[in-house]
Each structure stands twice: as structure tokens, then as C-alpha cells.
XYZ file of C-alpha atoms in Angstrom:
391
model
C -51.995 132.188 127.379
C -52.387 131.764 123.587
C -53.874 134.371 121.293
C -56.923 132.226 120.533
C -57.747 132.263 124.256
C -57.279 135.992 124.435
C -59.385 136.682 121.319
C -61.775 133.716 120.912
C -63.646 135.271 117.987
C -60.590 135.677 115.709
C -57.276 137.381 115.615
C -57.052 140.782 117.073
C -57.125 143.334 114.190
C -57.155 146.810 115.728
C -57.007 148.575 112.258
C -59.679 146.530 110.431
C -57.441 145.392 107.578
C -58.614 141.759 107.611
C -62.377 141.717 108.190
C -63.861 138.301 108.999
C -65.903 136.355 106.469
C -69.653 136.914 107.227
C -70.550 133.423 105.884
C -68.324 131.645 108.354
C -69.747 130.937 111.805
C -67.377 131.634 114.610
C -67.527 129.077 117.372
C -65.773 128.731 120.681
C -62.959 126.149 120.850
C -62.511 125.095 124.439
C -64.373 124.084 127.606
C -68.078 124.957 127.584
C -70.915 124.387 129.941
C -72.192 121.492 127.808
C -69.811 118.948 126.279
C -72.392 116.462 124.915
C -73.003 118.315 121.636
C -69.972 118.857 119.399
C -69.898 119.647 115.671
C -69.103 116.734 113.364
C -66.741 117.483 110.475
C -67.197 115.407 107.305
C -64.189 114.126 105.356
C -64.758 116.509 102.480
C -64.703 119.569 104.655
C -61.661 121.451 105.714
C -60.543 120.202 109.104
C -59.256 122.681 111.602
C -55.567 122.977 112.117
C -54.151 121.564 115.339
C -53.558 123.843 118.212
C -50.444 125.895 118.101
C -47.484 124.507 119.942
C -46.387 126.952 122.639
C -43.109 128.673 122.122
C -40.285 127.649 124.450
C -40.341 131.129 125.997
C -44.099 131.089 126.543
C -45.262 133.089 123.411
C -47.395 131.189 120.832
C -46.740 131.152 117.082
C -48.940 133.845 115.532
C -49.678 131.937 112.275
C -50.974 128.792 113.990
C -53.065 130.887 116.346
C -54.654 132.764 113.463
C -55.507 129.566 111.545
C -57.147 127.866 114.491
C -59.339 130.850 115.286
C -61.824 129.902 112.467
C -63.893 126.729 112.524
C -66.287 125.355 109.852
C -69.983 126.163 109.987
C -71.998 124.004 112.364
C -75.346 123.763 110.613
C -74.005 122.732 107.119
C -73.064 119.170 108.049
C -75.840 116.551 107.799
C -74.514 114.553 110.747
C -74.324 117.437 113.158
C -76.572 117.650 116.173
C -78.177 120.932 117.127
C -77.389 122.507 120.439
C -80.167 122.534 123.053
C -82.199 125.711 123.292
C -80.928 128.142 125.827
C -83.193 129.090 128.702
C -83.181 132.782 129.490
C -81.940 133.496 132.985
C -84.215 135.172 135.480
C -83.684 138.916 135.595
C -81.637 139.979 138.574
C -83.348 142.189 141.054
C -82.212 145.749 140.683
C -80.968 147.807 143.559
C -83.590 149.310 145.796
C -83.647 153.110 145.510
C -81.920 154.644 148.476
C -80.239 151.402 149.570
C -76.448 151.420 149.999
C -74.537 149.749 147.191
C -71.741 147.353 148.129
C -68.656 147.659 145.952
C -66.657 144.454 146.141
C -63.459 143.352 144.439
C -62.952 143.227 140.692
C -65.324 140.790 139.023
C -67.842 140.834 141.882
C -71.441 141.780 141.249
C -72.761 145.063 142.517
C -75.889 145.155 144.523
C -77.440 146.468 147.712
C -75.469 145.765 150.854
C -76.863 142.953 152.929
C -78.240 143.967 156.285
C -76.494 142.272 159.251
C -78.717 139.816 161.090
C -80.351 141.354 164.102
C -79.522 139.942 167.530
C -82.301 137.818 169.015
C -84.399 139.726 171.478
C -85.494 137.773 174.576
C -89.199 137.581 175.393
C -90.615 140.623 177.084
C -88.101 143.032 175.544
C -85.528 142.572 178.336
C -81.793 142.710 177.752
C -79.928 139.385 177.463
C -78.644 138.129 180.781
C -75.285 136.997 179.420
C -72.652 138.627 177.249
C -71.052 137.363 174.106
C -69.288 133.999 174.365
C -65.551 133.971 174.859
C -62.763 131.503 174.115
C -60.348 132.884 176.684
C -61.550 130.807 179.612
C -63.665 131.863 182.549
C -65.015 135.341 181.859
C -66.906 135.755 185.162
C -66.759 139.368 186.275
C -65.904 139.833 189.933
C -67.538 142.431 192.163
C -64.384 144.541 192.140
C -64.149 144.494 188.318
C -67.828 145.354 187.971
C -67.491 148.254 190.429
C -64.432 149.577 188.590
C -66.192 149.325 185.206
C -69.266 151.118 186.533
C -67.180 153.879 188.093
C -68.386 153.235 191.631
C -66.491 153.901 194.839
C -63.185 152.000 195.242
C -64.145 151.163 198.831
C -65.627 147.654 199.003
C -66.114 146.344 202.563
C -65.072 142.724 203.208
C -68.530 141.593 204.274
C -69.879 139.187 206.839
C -67.787 136.086 206.086
C -64.380 137.763 206.678
C -65.894 139.485 209.704
C -66.873 136.092 211.077
C -63.315 134.803 210.636
C -61.976 137.931 212.331
C -64.354 137.398 215.232
C -63.292 133.761 215.550
C -59.597 134.676 215.611
C -60.198 137.470 218.132
C -62.122 135.187 220.448
C -59.355 132.590 220.231
C -56.804 135.235 221.213
C -58.991 136.348 224.109
C -59.570 132.809 225.315
C -55.948 131.610 225.150
C -54.259 134.760 226.510
C -54.929 133.934 230.146
C -54.115 130.234 229.781
C -50.591 130.072 228.355
C -48.457 132.212 226.019
C -47.542 129.089 224.060
C -51.205 128.351 223.495
C -51.643 131.950 222.399
C -49.111 131.291 219.648
C -51.595 129.119 217.685
C -54.035 131.895 216.654
C -51.208 134.456 216.644
C -49.128 132.589 214.034
C -52.216 132.201 211.830
C -52.848 135.933 212.199
C -49.270 136.766 211.187
C -49.426 134.530 208.110
C -52.670 136.160 206.921
C -51.169 139.596 207.523
C -48.034 138.892 205.478
C -49.935 137.442 202.509
C -52.816 139.915 202.614
C -50.646 143.024 202.600
C -48.773 141.967 199.463
C -51.999 141.114 197.669
C -53.537 144.383 198.807
C -50.650 146.215 197.119
C -51.162 144.308 193.867
C -48.006 142.211 194.220
C -48.753 138.555 193.542
C -47.145 136.090 193.537
C -44.553 137.374 196.012
C -43.399 134.231 197.754
C -40.027 135.627 198.784
C -41.500 138.767 200.329
C -44.277 136.890 202.093
C -41.819 134.347 203.484
C -39.495 137.128 204.653
C -42.275 139.029 206.430
C -43.685 135.881 208.012
C -40.229 134.877 209.190
C -39.910 138.288 210.858
C -43.091 137.628 212.799
C -41.903 134.203 213.920
C -38.551 135.623 215.039
C -40.282 138.361 217.045
C -42.449 135.730 218.749
C -39.381 133.735 219.690
C -37.564 136.830 221.001
C -40.559 137.846 223.121
C -40.930 134.400 224.626
C -37.226 134.407 225.435
C -36.872 137.968 226.762
C -40.210 138.247 228.568
C -42.901 140.944 228.588
C -40.730 143.463 230.444
C -38.344 143.652 227.461
C -41.065 143.617 224.839
C -40.449 147.101 223.312
C -36.732 146.447 222.787
C -37.431 142.995 221.352
C -40.002 144.294 218.850
C -37.976 147.325 217.732
C -34.751 145.308 217.473
C -36.393 142.612 215.351
C -37.954 145.234 213.123
C -34.591 146.979 212.597
C -32.848 143.754 211.675
C -35.596 142.871 209.197
C -35.513 146.282 207.528
C -31.748 145.900 207.024
C -32.199 142.379 205.668
C -34.885 143.601 203.252
C -32.588 146.359 201.979
C -29.786 143.886 201.316
C -32.096 141.540 199.416
C -33.518 144.359 197.306
C -30.039 145.570 196.397
C -29.307 142.122 194.974
C -32.430 142.239 192.822
C -32.121 142.755 189.051
C -35.585 144.295 188.624
C -36.302 147.795 187.348
C -35.753 150.658 189.835
C -39.475 151.451 190.190
C -40.388 147.812 190.709
C -37.536 147.407 193.169
C -38.714 150.400 195.217
C -42.288 149.121 195.198
C -41.148 145.719 196.420
C -38.954 147.285 199.093
C -41.771 149.363 200.576
C -44.278 146.506 200.445
C -41.851 144.081 202.106
C -40.916 146.516 204.882
C -44.552 147.374 205.578
C -45.602 143.724 205.599
C -42.747 142.763 207.911
C -43.529 145.673 210.233
C -47.208 144.691 210.505
C -46.341 141.050 211.088
C -43.842 141.939 213.816
C -46.267 144.402 215.415
C -48.903 141.664 215.608
C -46.613 139.943 218.121
C -47.644 142.682 220.559
C -50.423 140.367 221.756
C -47.679 138.250 223.340
C -46.226 141.312 225.059
C -49.569 142.666 226.385
C -51.191 141.749 229.683
C -53.604 138.812 229.447
C -56.565 140.934 230.635
C -55.893 143.547 227.960
C -55.600 140.854 225.277
C -58.916 139.343 226.368
C -60.670 142.714 226.266
C -59.058 143.734 222.949
C -59.749 140.422 221.213
C -63.399 140.451 222.248
C -63.763 144.109 221.251
C -62.335 143.533 217.757
C -64.551 140.486 217.268
C -67.729 142.367 218.123
C -66.726 145.525 216.222
C -66.013 143.575 213.018
C -69.388 141.857 213.159
C -71.222 145.106 213.875
C -69.442 146.892 211.036
C -70.538 144.184 208.593
C -74.220 144.795 209.330
C -76.195 146.598 206.573
C -76.407 149.944 208.348
C -75.684 153.526 207.203
C -72.052 154.597 207.448
C -72.124 156.826 210.550
C -74.606 154.605 212.345
C -72.503 151.533 211.609
C -69.359 153.160 213.033
C -71.182 154.282 216.200
C -72.746 150.851 216.723
C -69.364 149.136 216.228
C -67.593 151.374 218.791
C -70.363 150.978 221.369
C -70.310 147.220 220.837
C -66.518 147.171 221.283
C -66.739 149.086 224.565
C -69.495 146.784 225.786
C -67.456 143.707 224.872
C -64.498 145.134 226.825
C -66.621 145.651 229.897
C -67.975 142.103 229.620
C -64.461 140.694 229.208
C -63.268 142.736 232.206
C -66.050 141.308 234.303
C -64.951 137.793 233.351
C -61.215 138.351 233.927
C -61.619 140.522 237.025
C -60.302 143.726 235.418
C -63.649 145.466 235.866
C -64.783 148.505 233.924
C -61.191 149.587 233.341
C -61.010 147.115 230.447
C -63.396 149.322 228.469
C -60.585 151.741 227.518
C -58.309 149.216 225.757
C -61.409 147.654 224.241
C -62.535 151.003 222.814
C -59.030 151.661 221.447
C -58.976 148.206 219.891
C -62.355 148.887 218.301
C -61.095 152.122 216.702
C -58.006 150.349 215.330
C -60.186 147.517 214.028
C -62.287 149.984 212.041
C -59.112 151.507 210.607
C -57.867 148.051 209.574
C -61.203 147.259 207.936
C -61.045 150.518 206.011
C -57.556 149.755 204.730
C -58.602 146.258 203.627
C -61.572 147.749 201.741
C -59.596 150.209 199.630
C -58.879 150.261 195.879
C -61.332 147.637 194.571
C -60.046 144.690 196.653
C -60.508 141.163 195.406
C -62.037 138.275 197.305
C -58.576 137.024 198.206
C -57.761 140.391 199.795
C -60.971 140.246 201.808
C -60.190 136.738 203.053
C -56.628 137.602 204.075
C -56.129 141.304 204.764
C -59.817 141.773 205.590
C -59.524 139.110 208.279
C -56.103 139.981 209.720
C -55.720 143.769 209.540
C -58.394 144.626 212.162
C -56.603 142.485 214.748
C -53.085 143.425 213.624
C -53.858 147.140 213.853
C -55.269 146.660 217.347
C -52.175 144.851 218.707
C -50.034 147.931 219.568
C -52.896 149.832 221.246
C -53.796 146.770 223.310
C -50.183 146.482 224.446
C -49.766 150.195 225.251
C -53.110 150.664 227.034
C -52.635 147.415 228.921
C -49.291 148.644 230.267
C -50.794 152.016 231.147
C -53.585 150.446 233.154
C -51.112 148.177 234.991
């Protein structure tokens, strides 16, 4: 930057040794807001010196800068045109007393801080029905997320739709048990698949394709062993398959490169899922009359538990309905009133399975998998044991 740009009204004289001539008008040489009116210099007047040539290193020559700082008077020339009159600017509004003053960056004007625009209020004074927009995709809040945010109980029952699927699966087990064990495999395999997937999702492990496939394979192997060995060797077949699958799970987890905590979590979830899937094969090992009574009892208990009743009343109604369904199934199969005991035990296990599937803010996927399968899976061992006890 040249010295005439730094000091447009003359050279900088901090000690006052060269005072400016009062008869010479100082004008600005450079870009102005109006370029239509420029002073005209006659031939007899002293013309201004040309602008100083910048120094190669960036510093201007001081003599040329000093000579170009003074220009001839504007009004003395007969051919000069006067500048247009200046219009005074409107006075700026002063700060309101008591209002906060916004201090911006250097060169910014100072004034009262602008109030942020108020959010639009819906008619009637009600709160807006929707939150702020988002650019991260679907921001729909699930029931589990809303319950967690509001600090409500972590127990969320599956509801009527999973209860209806549980009832349908239980009735299919009850209807096919007395026909053929191979026909019983159709609802049983579906039950084992839902159990394997639902338990992993209930533990917060998703996706877990390897663990789900391993647990489901354990259930299929136990079904094959039971069909081969027969009902009389059912306990040995179930325990042997479970032992082999626990050993296989340990070997696979030892080959994993995950962190120790994650590896232990995966080990426990895989063993538990495989155990539940293998235990569900107990419907193949139980007597057909006990399977019919247990399947009907679980179906009725799940539907009764989904009704909007108080907690204790709902449990009592579900157990009474399970016992009644067992008696009705015993009357159909010829087992009589003795089928009420395995039916009542199956009803208690079904309530336990529903409670497990309702824990820790479950998602909809958990309700449609674990919420459907766990009531029947939990009832399988009690149906097998009570059926053997009743002969």
C-alpha cells in the first residue's frame, strides 16, 4: 500500500514541521462513490505528478508519494463541474436503554442484539405435534425408545398380535401331535427358528447370523436324533445333543478375534439360544396327549395375558384359562381331567416366557420372535416331564 493511500490528506508529519497550505484544497485521488464529476485541469495550471512507481520490494518512493498528495483547487477552474449536493443520511436509531448490546468483530456496528424469532404457536395454545425436522432419515420414535426416554418401566408386554401367533402355533402343535411326529415337525421347526433368532435379538446381538444358524442347527439335529432314537431315549438324546453343541460353541468362540468381553457375551448368548432351541424339541419326546393339552393351554394363556386387565387378575385369569383348556383337550383326546396338570404347568411356563420376552425395553422384532416363541419353548420341558409322570 502506498503512502498516499495510507494518508490521503497529505504526507504524515507527526512533528508538524511542514504544515499544509490553507489555500490549497485537498481532494481524494482514487475510487469514490460517484465517478461522473471529476475536476478539469487547464493547461496553464500545474498538473499533478503521476503516481509513484512501486518499489521492487513493495515500498513506494517517498518523494513521489509526497508530490501526488496535493491536487489543484477544484472551484478555480472555469470548466469544472460542481459536485452534486450531499444528502444527509438518516440518523441511526440509538440503542434502547436496558437492551443488550451486541459486540461483533472489528469494523462491525454496535447496536442492540436482535431477538431470535419466536417459534410459531399452533392455534389453541397446544404444543406442536411434531419435533424439529431431521436429515438423518426416519426419526420415528418406537414405543421402547419413548418408554426409555420417559423413564417408565422396562417391562413392555408383547401385546395381542404376538399372542395370536403364539396361540396359532400352540394349536398347530396340539392338532398335529396325535397325527404323526413328522407332521409335528412343521410347527416345531418354525418354533425353533423363532427361538434362535429371538433370543439373540433379546440380548441386543444383531446381526448374529453365525450364532443363529448354529443354534437352529442344534435344534434340527436334536429333532433328527429324537426321531431316530425314539421317545424312550429322549432324555439321553437331548442332553447329548446339548453337550455336543456347547463344545462346538466353545471351539468357535476360541477361534474368534473379538474382544474378551464381546467374546464372552457371544458365548453365553449362543449357548443359551442353542439350549432353548434343543429343549423345544421336547414336544417330539412328550406323549401326544400331553402335547395337545400343553399346546392348547399355552395358546389360551397367551391370549388371556394379552387382555387389558390388572396384573394379578391377568395372571389368575391366564392360569385358570390354561387349566380349563387342558381339561377340554383331555376330554377330546381321552386323557380326562388328568390333562389339567400338564396344562397348568404349561400355563405357568408360558407366563414366565412372556415375562422374559417383555424385559429391558424390547423392540417390535423381539415381540414378534421371542414374544411368540418363548412361551411355547419354556413349556416344552414341563410338558414332557409331566406327560411321562402321568403315563
